Amino acid sequence: MNTIVHANTPEENRFETISEFKWCVDCGGEVEFEWKGTLYTITHPEGMINISEAWKPETEKWCATADEALEYMIDGVRLREIITQVEVKARTI
């Protein structure tokens, strides 16, 4: 018997609150999101949180907590101010 698992819609993936984002990232969740046509990733190499514009290591920021990641600047605005508005392409946890 085969089971088909459907992908979440962007609306199902989005963060409704900052607390939801913090829980996801602090628990090891990885996130891929888009803001104004640019893709960003949040990963967890080496036990740290790494946030950057996709495929641009020069934009990366290493963080110990989700609160630190929320201070990442995108277009002159902190991630904290837009995280509930970004289009989340994929997320774990």
Backbone as XML, in Angstrom:
<?xml version="1.0"?>
<chain id="A" units="angstrom">
  <residue number="1" name="MET">
    <atom name="N" x="0.842" y="-1.173" z="0.000"/>
    <atom name="CA" x="0.000" y="0.000" z="0.000"/>
    <atom name="C" x="0.892" y="1.243" z="0.000"/>
  </residue>
  <residue number="2" name="ASN">
    <atom name="N" x="0.648" y="2.162" z="-0.927"/>
    <atom name="CA" x="1.422" y="3.399" z="-1.010"/>
    <atom name="C" x="0.682" y="4.539" z="-0.328"/>
  </residue>
  <residue number="3" name="THR">
    <atom name="N" x="1.455" y="5.432" z="0.252"/>
    <atom name="CA" x="0.884" y="6.613" z="0.886"/>
    <atom name="C" x="1.446" y="7.838" z="0.199"/>
  </residue>
  <residue number="4" name="ILE">
    <atom name="N" x="0.591" y="8.751" z="-0.168"/>
    <atom name="CA" x="1.023" y="9.996" z="-0.783"/>
    <atom name="C" x="0.970" y="11.091" z="0.272"/>
  </residue>
  <residue number="5" name="VAL">
    <atom name="N" x="2.101" y="11.768" z="0.449"/>
    <atom name="CA" x="2.173" y="12.868" z="1.400"/>
    <atom name="C" x="2.260" y="14.156" z="0.589"/>
  </residue>
  <residue number="6" name="HIS">
    <atom name="N" x="1.277" y="14.995" z="0.738"/>
    <atom name="CA" x="1.240" y="16.248" z="-0.009"/>
    <atom name="C" x="2.073" y="17.316" z="0.700"/>
  </residue>
  <residue number="7" name="ALA">
    <atom name="N" x="2.699" y="18.164" z="-0.088"/>
    <atom name="CA" x="3.468" y="19.275" z="0.467"/>
    <atom name="C" x="2.513" y="20.314" z="1.036"/>
  </residue>
  <residue number="8" name="ASN">
    <atom name="N" x="2.988" y="21.035" z="2.043"/>
    <atom name="CA" x="2.202" y="22.122" z="2.605"/>
    <atom name="C" x="2.097" y="23.274" z="1.621"/>
  </residue>
  <residue number="9" name="THR">
    <atom name="N" x="1.043" y="24.026" z="1.742"/>
    <atom name="CA" x="0.905" y="25.248" z="0.958"/>
    <atom name="C" x="1.733" y="26.337" z="1.639"/>
  </residue>
  <residue number="10" name="PRO">
    <atom name="N" x="2.064" y="27.412" z="0.914"/>
    <atom name="CA" x="2.775" y="28.523" z="1.570"/>
    <atom name="C" x="2.013" y="29.050" z="2.790"/>
  </residue>
  <residue number="11" name="GLU">
    <atom name="N" x="0.704" y="29.069" z="2.728"/>
    <atom name="CA" x="-0.080" y="29.547" z="3.867"/>
    <atom name="C" x="0.072" y="28.618" z="5.074"/>
  </residue>
  <residue number="12" name="GLU">
    <atom name="N" x="0.125" y="27.315" z="4.836"/>
    <atom name="CA" x="0.318" y="26.364" z="5.936"/>
    <atom name="C" x="1.725" y="26.462" z="6.513"/>
  </residue>
  <residue number="13" name="ASN">
    <atom name="N" x="2.693" y="26.842" z="5.690"/>
    <atom name="CA" x="4.078" y="26.939" z="6.133"/>
    <atom name="C" x="4.398" y="28.238" z="6.859"/>
  </residue>
  <residue number="14" name="ARG">
    <atom name="N" x="3.651" y="29.292" z="6.620"/>
    <atom name="CA" x="4.037" y="30.597" z="7.150"/>
    <atom name="C" x="4.021" y="30.622" z="8.669"/>
  </residue>
  <residue number="15" name="PHE">
    <atom name="N" x="4.812" y="31.534" z="9.212"/>
    <atom name="CA" x="4.856" y="31.719" z="10.662"/>
    <atom name="C" x="3.793" y="32.737" z="11.043"/>
  </residue>
  <residue number="16" name="GLU">
    <atom name="N" x="2.895" y="32.339" z="11.919"/>
    <atom name="CA" x="1.837" y="33.244" z="12.346"/>
    <atom name="C" x="2.313" y="34.191" z="13.439"/>
  </residue>
  <residue number="17" name="THR">
    <atom name="N" x="3.323" y="33.765" z="14.213"/>
    <atom name="CA" x="3.837" y="34.605" z="15.297"/>
    <atom name="C" x="5.361" y="34.486" z="15.353"/>
  </residue>
  <residue number="18" name="ILE">
    <atom name="N" x="5.963" y="35.446" z="16.006"/>
    <atom name="CA" x="7.404" y="35.393" z="16.236"/>
    <atom name="C" x="7.730" y="34.207" z="17.139"/>
  </residue>
  <residue number="19" name="SER">
    <atom name="N" x="6.886" y="33.947" z="18.112"/>
    <atom name="CA" x="7.106" y="32.803" z="19.019"/>
    <atom name="C" x="7.147" y="31.484" z="18.269"/>
  </residue>
  <residue number="20" name="GLU">
    <atom name="N" x="6.289" y="31.334" z="17.275"/>
    <atom name="CA" x="6.279" y="30.114" z="16.468"/>
    <atom name="C" x="7.598" y="29.964" z="15.713"/>
  </residue>
  <residue number="21" name="PHE">
    <atom name="N" x="8.095" y="31.063" z="15.141"/>
    <atom name="CA" x="9.389" y="31.039" z="14.458"/>
    <atom name="C" x="10.499" y="30.662" z="15.433"/>
  </residue>
  <residue number="22" name="LYS">
    <atom name="N" x="10.526" y="31.297" z="16.599"/>
    <atom name="CA" x="11.575" y="31.030" z="17.586"/>
    <atom name="C" x="11.561" y="29.567" z="18.020"/>
  </residue>
  <residue number="23" name="TRP">
    <atom name="N" x="10.383" y="29.017" z="18.267"/>
    <atom name="CA" x="10.284" y="27.614" z="18.661"/>
    <atom name="C" x="10.851" y="26.726" z="17.563"/>
  </residue>
  <residue number="24" name="CYS">
    <atom name="N" x="10.460" y="26.975" z="16.326"/>
    <atom name="CA" x="10.916" y="26.169" z="15.193"/>
    <atom name="C" x="12.441" y="26.187" z="15.095"/>
  </residue>
  <residue number="25" name="VAL">
    <atom name="N" x="13.022" y="27.370" z="15.068"/>
    <atom name="CA" x="14.464" y="27.497" z="14.860"/>
    <atom name="C" x="15.256" y="27.020" z="16.080"/>
  </residue>
  <residue number="26" name="ASP">
    <atom name="N" x="14.807" y="27.364" z="17.282"/>
    <atom name="CA" x="15.527" y="26.916" z="18.480"/>
    <atom name="C" x="15.472" y="25.404" z="18.655"/>
  </residue>
  <residue number="27" name="CYS">
    <atom name="N" x="14.470" y="24.747" z="18.062"/>
    <atom name="CA" x="14.361" y="23.282" z="18.142"/>
    <atom name="C" x="15.036" y="22.584" z="16.964"/>
  </residue>
  <residue number="28" name="GLY">
    <atom name="N" x="15.798" y="23.334" z="16.173"/>
    <atom name="CA" x="16.549" y="22.727" z="15.075"/>
    <atom name="C" x="15.880" y="22.787" z="13.718"/>
  </residue>
  <residue number="29" name="GLY">
    <atom name="N" x="14.755" y="23.475" z="13.628"/>
    <atom name="CA" x="14.052" y="23.576" z="12.357"/>
    <atom name="C" x="14.861" y="24.348" z="11.321"/>
  </residue>
  <residue number="30" name="GLU">
    <atom name="N" x="14.762" y="23.896" z="10.093"/>
    <atom name="CA" x="15.420" y="24.584" z="8.993"/>
    <atom name="C" x="14.340" y="25.224" z="8.136"/>
  </residue>
  <residue number="31" name="VAL">
    <atom name="N" x="14.631" y="26.420" z="7.636"/>
    <atom name="CA" x="13.621" y="27.218" z="6.964"/>
    <atom name="C" x="14.184" y="27.770" z="5.654"/>
  </residue>
  <residue number="32" name="GLU">
    <atom name="N" x="13.355" y="27.782" z="4.647"/>
    <atom name="CA" x="13.672" y="28.426" z="3.383"/>
    <atom name="C" x="12.525" y="29.391" z="3.124"/>
  </residue>
  <residue number="33" name="PHE">
    <atom name="N" x="12.849" y="30.695" z="2.962"/>
    <atom name="CA" x="11.794" y="31.669" z="2.741"/>
    <atom name="C" x="12.201" y="32.691" z="1.694"/>
  </residue>
  <residue number="34" name="GLU">
    <atom name="N" x="11.188" y="33.357" z="1.159"/>
    <atom name="CA" x="11.422" y="34.356" z="0.129"/>
    <atom name="C" x="10.877" y="35.701" z="0.602"/>
  </residue>
  <residue number="35" name="TRP">
    <atom name="N" x="11.635" y="36.747" z="0.333"/>
    <atom name="CA" x="11.200" y="38.109" z="0.628"/>
    <atom name="C" x="11.576" y="38.991" z="-0.551"/>
  </residue>
  <residue number="36" name="LYS">
    <atom name="N" x="10.585" y="39.598" z="-1.164"/>
    <atom name="CA" x="10.782" y="40.493" z="-2.303"/>
    <atom name="C" x="11.619" y="39.849" z="-3.402"/>
  </residue>
  <residue number="37" name="GLY">
    <atom name="N" x="11.313" y="38.582" z="-3.707"/>
    <atom name="CA" x="11.962" y="37.878" z="-4.800"/>
    <atom name="C" x="13.317" y="37.276" z="-4.489"/>
  </residue>
  <residue number="38" name="THR">
    <atom name="N" x="13.780" y="37.398" z="-3.250"/>
    <atom name="CA" x="15.075" y="36.839" z="-2.859"/>
    <atom name="C" x="14.855" y="35.685" z="-1.889"/>
  </residue>
  <residue number="39" name="LEU">
    <atom name="N" x="15.566" y="34.580" z="-2.118"/>
    <atom name="CA" x="15.452" y="33.387" z="-1.291"/>
    <atom name="C" x="16.483" y="33.421" z="-0.169"/>
  </residue>
  <residue number="40" name="TYR">
    <atom name="N" x="16.062" y="33.055" z="1.045"/>
    <atom name="CA" x="16.930" y="32.997" z="2.223"/>
    <atom name="C" x="16.820" y="31.612" z="2.848"/>
  </residue>
  <residue number="41" name="THR">
    <atom name="N" x="17.878" y="31.196" z="3.534"/>
    <atom name="CA" x="17.863" y="29.899" z="4.201"/>
    <atom name="C" x="18.320" y="30.042" z="5.651"/>
  </residue>
  <residue number="42" name="ILE">
    <atom name="N" x="17.749" y="29.192" z="6.490"/>
    <atom name="CA" x="18.183" y="29.065" z="7.879"/>
    <atom name="C" x="18.503" y="27.595" z="8.087"/>
  </residue>
  <residue number="43" name="THR">
    <atom name="N" x="19.753" y="27.326" z="8.428"/>
    <atom name="CA" x="20.210" y="25.949" z="8.638"/>
    <atom name="C" x="20.926" y="25.856" z="9.984"/>
  </residue>
  <residue number="44" name="HIS">
    <atom name="N" x="21.372" y="24.652" z="10.316"/>
    <atom name="CA" x="21.993" y="24.413" z="11.624"/>
    <atom name="C" x="23.311" y="23.650" z="11.516"/>
  </residue>
  <residue number="45" name="PRO">
    <atom name="N" x="24.271" y="24.128" z="10.747"/>
    <atom name="CA" x="25.555" y="23.426" z="10.709"/>
    <atom name="C" x="26.333" y="23.662" z="11.997"/>
  </residue>
  <residue number="46" name="GLU">
    <atom name="N" x="27.068" y="22.661" z="12.400"/>
    <atom name="CA" x="27.972" y="22.769" z="13.550"/>
    <atom name="C" x="27.271" y="23.217" z="14.834"/>
  </residue>
  <residue number="47" name="GLY">
    <atom name="N" x="25.974" y="22.904" z="14.972"/>
    <atom name="CA" x="25.261" y="23.222" z="16.196"/>
    <atom name="C" x="24.890" y="24.688" z="16.352"/>
  </residue>
  <residue number="48" name="MET">
    <atom name="N" x="25.114" y="25.494" z="15.340"/>
    <atom name="CA" x="24.763" y="26.912" z="15.369"/>
    <atom name="C" x="23.620" y="27.152" z="14.385"/>
  </residue>
  <residue number="49" name="ILE">
    <atom name="N" x="23.070" y="28.345" z="14.416"/>
    <atom name="CA" x="22.050" y="28.748" z="13.452"/>
    <atom name="C" x="22.746" y="29.606" z="12.408"/>
  </residue>
  <residue number="50" name="ASN">
    <atom name="N" x="22.544" y="29.270" z="11.148"/>
    <atom name="CA" x="23.130" y="30.032" z="10.054"/>
    <atom name="C" x="22.004" y="30.565" z="9.193"/>
  </residue>
  <residue number="51" name="ILE">
    <atom name="N" x="21.983" y="31.879" z="9.004"/>
    <atom name="CA" x="20.981" y="32.500" z="8.143"/>
    <atom name="C" x="21.711" y="33.271" z="7.053"/>
  </residue>
  <residue number="52" name="SER">
    <atom name="N" x="21.216" y="33.143" z="5.827"/>
    <atom name="CA" x="21.856" y="33.860" z="4.720"/>
    <atom name="C" x="20.933" y="33.907" z="3.520"/>
  </residue>
  <residue number="53" name="GLU">
    <atom name="N" x="21.287" y="34.783" z="2.600"/>
    <atom name="CA" x="20.653" y="34.772" z="1.298"/>
    <atom name="C" x="21.155" y="33.501" z="0.613"/>
  </residue>
  <residue number="54" name="ALA">
    <atom name="N" x="20.255" y="32.770" z="-0.019"/>
    <atom name="CA" x="20.629" y="31.486" z="-0.623"/>
    <atom name="C" x="21.773" y="31.655" z="-1.612"/>
  </residue>
  <residue number="55" name="TRP">
    <atom name="N" x="22.747" y="30.790" z="-1.510"/>
    <atom name="CA" x="23.917" y="30.711" z="-2.387"/>
    <atom name="C" x="24.814" y="31.947" z="-2.324"/>
  </residue>
  <residue number="56" name="LYS">
    <atom name="N" x="24.726" y="32.720" z="-1.240"/>
    <atom name="CA" x="25.581" y="33.901" z="-1.072"/>
    <atom name="C" x="26.194" y="33.874" z="0.322"/>
  </residue>
  <residue number="57" name="PRO">
    <atom name="N" x="27.287" y="33.115" z="0.499"/>
    <atom name="CA" x="27.890" y="32.990" z="1.824"/>
    <atom name="C" x="28.337" y="34.324" z="2.419"/>
  </residue>
  <residue number="58" name="GLU">
    <atom name="N" x="28.574" y="35.326" z="1.581"/>
    <atom name="CA" x="29.004" y="36.623" z="2.105"/>
    <atom name="C" x="27.885" y="37.332" z="2.873"/>
  </residue>
  <residue number="59" name="THR">
    <atom name="N" x="26.647" y="36.827" z="2.775"/>
    <atom name="CA" x="25.522" y="37.438" z="3.487"/>
    <atom name="C" x="25.180" y="36.689" z="4.773"/>
  </residue>
  <residue number="60" name="GLU">
    <atom name="N" x="25.947" y="35.661" z="5.113"/>
    <atom name="CA" x="25.563" y="34.817" z="6.239"/>
    <atom name="C" x="25.821" y="35.465" z="7.594"/>
  </residue>
  <residue number="61" name="LYS">
    <atom name="N" x="25.002" y="35.043" z="8.538"/>
    <atom name="CA" x="25.149" y="35.441" z="9.935"/>
    <atom name="C" x="25.042" y="34.165" z="10.761"/>
  </residue>
  <residue number="62" name="TRP">
    <atom name="N" x="25.968" y="33.988" z="11.696"/>
    <atom name="CA" x="25.956" y="32.843" z="12.605"/>
    <atom name="C" x="25.342" y="33.293" z="13.921"/>
  </residue>
  <residue number="63" name="CYS">
    <atom name="N" x="24.424" y="32.484" z="14.443"/>
    <atom name="CA" x="23.693" y="32.853" z="15.649"/>
    <atom name="C" x="23.632" y="31.666" z="16.609"/>
  </residue>
  <residue number="64" name="ALA">
    <atom name="N" x="23.499" y="31.997" z="17.886"/>
    <atom name="CA" x="23.327" y="30.952" z="18.899"/>
    <atom name="C" x="21.851" y="30.690" z="19.189"/>
  </residue>
  <residue number="65" name="THR">
    <atom name="N" x="21.004" y="31.707" z="18.951"/>
    <atom name="CA" x="19.575" y="31.575" z="19.255"/>
    <atom name="C" x="18.726" y="32.157" z="18.128"/>
  </residue>
  <residue number="66" name="ALA">
    <atom name="N" x="17.456" y="31.805" z="18.145"/>
    <atom name="CA" x="16.520" y="32.368" z="17.175"/>
    <atom name="C" x="16.375" y="33.871" z="17.369"/>
  </residue>
  <residue number="67" name="ASP">
    <atom name="N" x="16.470" y="34.341" z="18.613"/>
    <atom name="CA" x="16.405" y="35.785" z="18.862"/>
    <atom name="C" x="17.513" y="36.520" z="18.119"/>
  </residue>
  <residue number="68" name="GLU">
    <atom name="N" x="18.702" y="35.943" z="18.105"/>
    <atom name="CA" x="19.811" y="36.549" z="17.349"/>
    <atom name="C" x="19.507" y="36.527" z="15.854"/>
  </residue>
  <residue number="69" name="ALA">
    <atom name="N" x="18.946" y="35.421" z="15.358"/>
    <atom name="CA" x="18.605" y="35.325" z="13.937"/>
    <atom name="C" x="17.562" y="36.365" z="13.554"/>
  </residue>
  <residue number="70" name="LEU">
    <atom name="N" x="16.664" y="36.692" z="14.463"/>
    <atom name="CA" x="15.635" y="37.690" z="14.188"/>
    <atom name="C" x="16.210" y="39.094" z="14.019"/>
  </residue>
  <residue number="71" name="GLU">
    <atom name="N" x="17.467" y="39.286" z="14.389"/>
    <atom name="CA" x="18.138" y="40.575" z="14.203"/>
    <atom name="C" x="18.800" y="40.680" z="12.823"/>
  </residue>
  <residue number="72" name="TYR">
    <atom name="N" x="18.771" y="39.609" z="12.036"/>
    <atom name="CA" x="19.342" y="39.608" z="10.682"/>
    <atom name="C" x="18.657" y="40.686" z="9.852"/>
  </residue>
  <residue number="73" name="MET">
    <atom name="N" x="19.456" y="41.483" z="9.156"/>
    <atom name="CA" x="18.919" y="42.594" z="8.372"/>
    <atom name="C" x="18.656" y="42.175" z="6.920"/>
  </residue>
  <residue number="74" name="ILE">
    <atom name="N" x="17.446" y="42.483" z="6.451"/>
    <atom name="CA" x="17.038" y="42.238" z="5.070"/>
    <atom name="C" x="16.459" y="43.546" z="4.540"/>
  </residue>
  <residue number="75" name="ASP">
    <atom name="N" x="17.075" y="44.092" z="3.524"/>
    <atom name="CA" x="16.609" y="45.354" z="2.940"/>
    <atom name="C" x="16.456" y="46.452" z="3.999"/>
  </residue>
  <residue number="76" name="GLY">
    <atom name="N" x="17.376" y="46.498" z="4.960"/>
    <atom name="CA" x="17.342" y="47.537" z="5.982"/>
    <atom name="C" x="16.330" y="47.321" z="7.087"/>
  </residue>
  <residue number="77" name="VAL">
    <atom name="N" x="15.726" y="46.127" z="7.122"/>
    <atom name="CA" x="14.710" y="45.803" z="8.122"/>
    <atom name="C" x="15.131" y="44.525" z="8.839"/>
  </residue>
  <residue number="78" name="ARG">
    <atom name="N" x="14.912" y="44.472" z="10.161"/>
    <atom name="CA" x="15.221" y="43.246" z="10.903"/>
    <atom name="C" x="14.221" y="42.148" z="10.528"/>
  </residue>
  <residue number="79" name="LEU">
    <atom name="N" x="14.724" y="40.915" z="10.471"/>
    <atom name="CA" x="13.864" y="39.764" z="10.183"/>
    <atom name="C" x="12.681" y="39.733" z="11.143"/>
  </residue>
  <residue number="80" name="ARG">
    <atom name="N" x="12.887" y="40.137" z="12.362"/>
    <atom name="CA" x="11.827" y="40.174" z="13.385"/>
    <atom name="C" x="10.591" y="40.942" z="12.885"/>
  </residue>
  <residue number="81" name="GLU">
    <atom name="N" x="10.823" y="41.975" z="12.093"/>
    <atom name="CA" x="9.732" y="42.829" z="11.645"/>
    <atom name="C" x="8.955" y="42.252" z="10.461"/>
  </residue>
  <residue number="82" name="ILE">
    <atom name="N" x="9.532" y="41.256" z="9.784"/>
    <atom name="CA" x="8.874" y="40.737" z="8.575"/>
    <atom name="C" x="8.621" y="39.237" z="8.588"/>
  </residue>
  <residue number="83" name="ILE">
    <atom name="N" x="9.072" y="38.527" z="9.615"/>
    <atom name="CA" x="9.011" y="37.064" z="9.591"/>
    <atom name="C" x="7.587" y="36.531" z="9.406"/>
  </residue>
  <residue number="84" name="THR">
    <atom name="N" x="6.584" y="37.242" z="9.881"/>
    <atom name="CA" x="5.204" y="36.761" z="9.704"/>
    <atom name="C" x="4.643" y="37.145" z="8.335"/>
  </residue>
  <residue number="85" name="GLN">
    <atom name="N" x="5.432" y="37.887" z="7.541"/>
    <atom name="CA" x="4.978" y="38.311" z="6.219"/>
    <atom name="C" x="5.709" y="37.610" z="5.074"/>
  </residue>
  <residue number="86" name="VAL">
    <atom name="N" x="6.859" y="36.981" z="5.369"/>
    <atom name="CA" x="7.641" y="36.333" z="4.315"/>
    <atom name="C" x="6.888" y="35.126" z="3.770"/>
  </residue>
  <residue number="87" name="GLU">
    <atom name="N" x="7.235" y="34.715" z="2.549"/>
    <atom name="CA" x="6.657" y="33.489" z="1.986"/>
    <atom name="C" x="7.588" y="32.338" z="2.333"/>
  </residue>
  <residue number="88" name="VAL">
    <atom name="N" x="7.135" y="31.477" z="3.220"/>
    <atom name="CA" x="7.940" y="30.332" z="3.631"/>
    <atom name="C" x="7.783" y="29.246" z="2.577"/>
  </residue>
  <residue number="89" name="LYS">
    <atom name="N" x="8.885" y="28.922" z="1.916"/>
    <atom name="CA" x="8.886" y="27.916" z="0.845"/>
    <atom name="C" x="8.936" y="26.507" z="1.421"/>
  </residue>
  <residue number="90" name="ALA">
    <atom name="N" x="9.705" y="26.340" z="2.506"/>
    <atom name="CA" x="9.854" y="25.028" z="3.137"/>
    <atom name="C" x="10.302" y="25.243" z="4.574"/>
  </residue>
  <residue number="91" name="ARG">
    <atom name="N" x="9.884" y="24.339" z="5.438"/>
    <atom name="CA" x="10.342" y="24.381" z="6.831"/>
    <atom name="C" x="10.205" y="23.011" z="7.444"/>
  </residue>
  <residue number="92" name="THR">
    <atom name="N" x="11.078" y="22.750" z="8.393"/>
    <atom name="CA" x="10.991" y="21.503" z="9.145"/>
    <atom name="C" x="10.533" y="21.843" z="10.560"/>
  </residue>
  <residue number="93" name="ILE">
    <atom name="N" x="10.040" y="20.850" z="11.234"/>
    <atom name="CA" x="9.495" y="20.933" z="12.596"/>
    <atom name="C" x="8.228" y="21.745" z="12.646"/>
  </residue>
</chain>
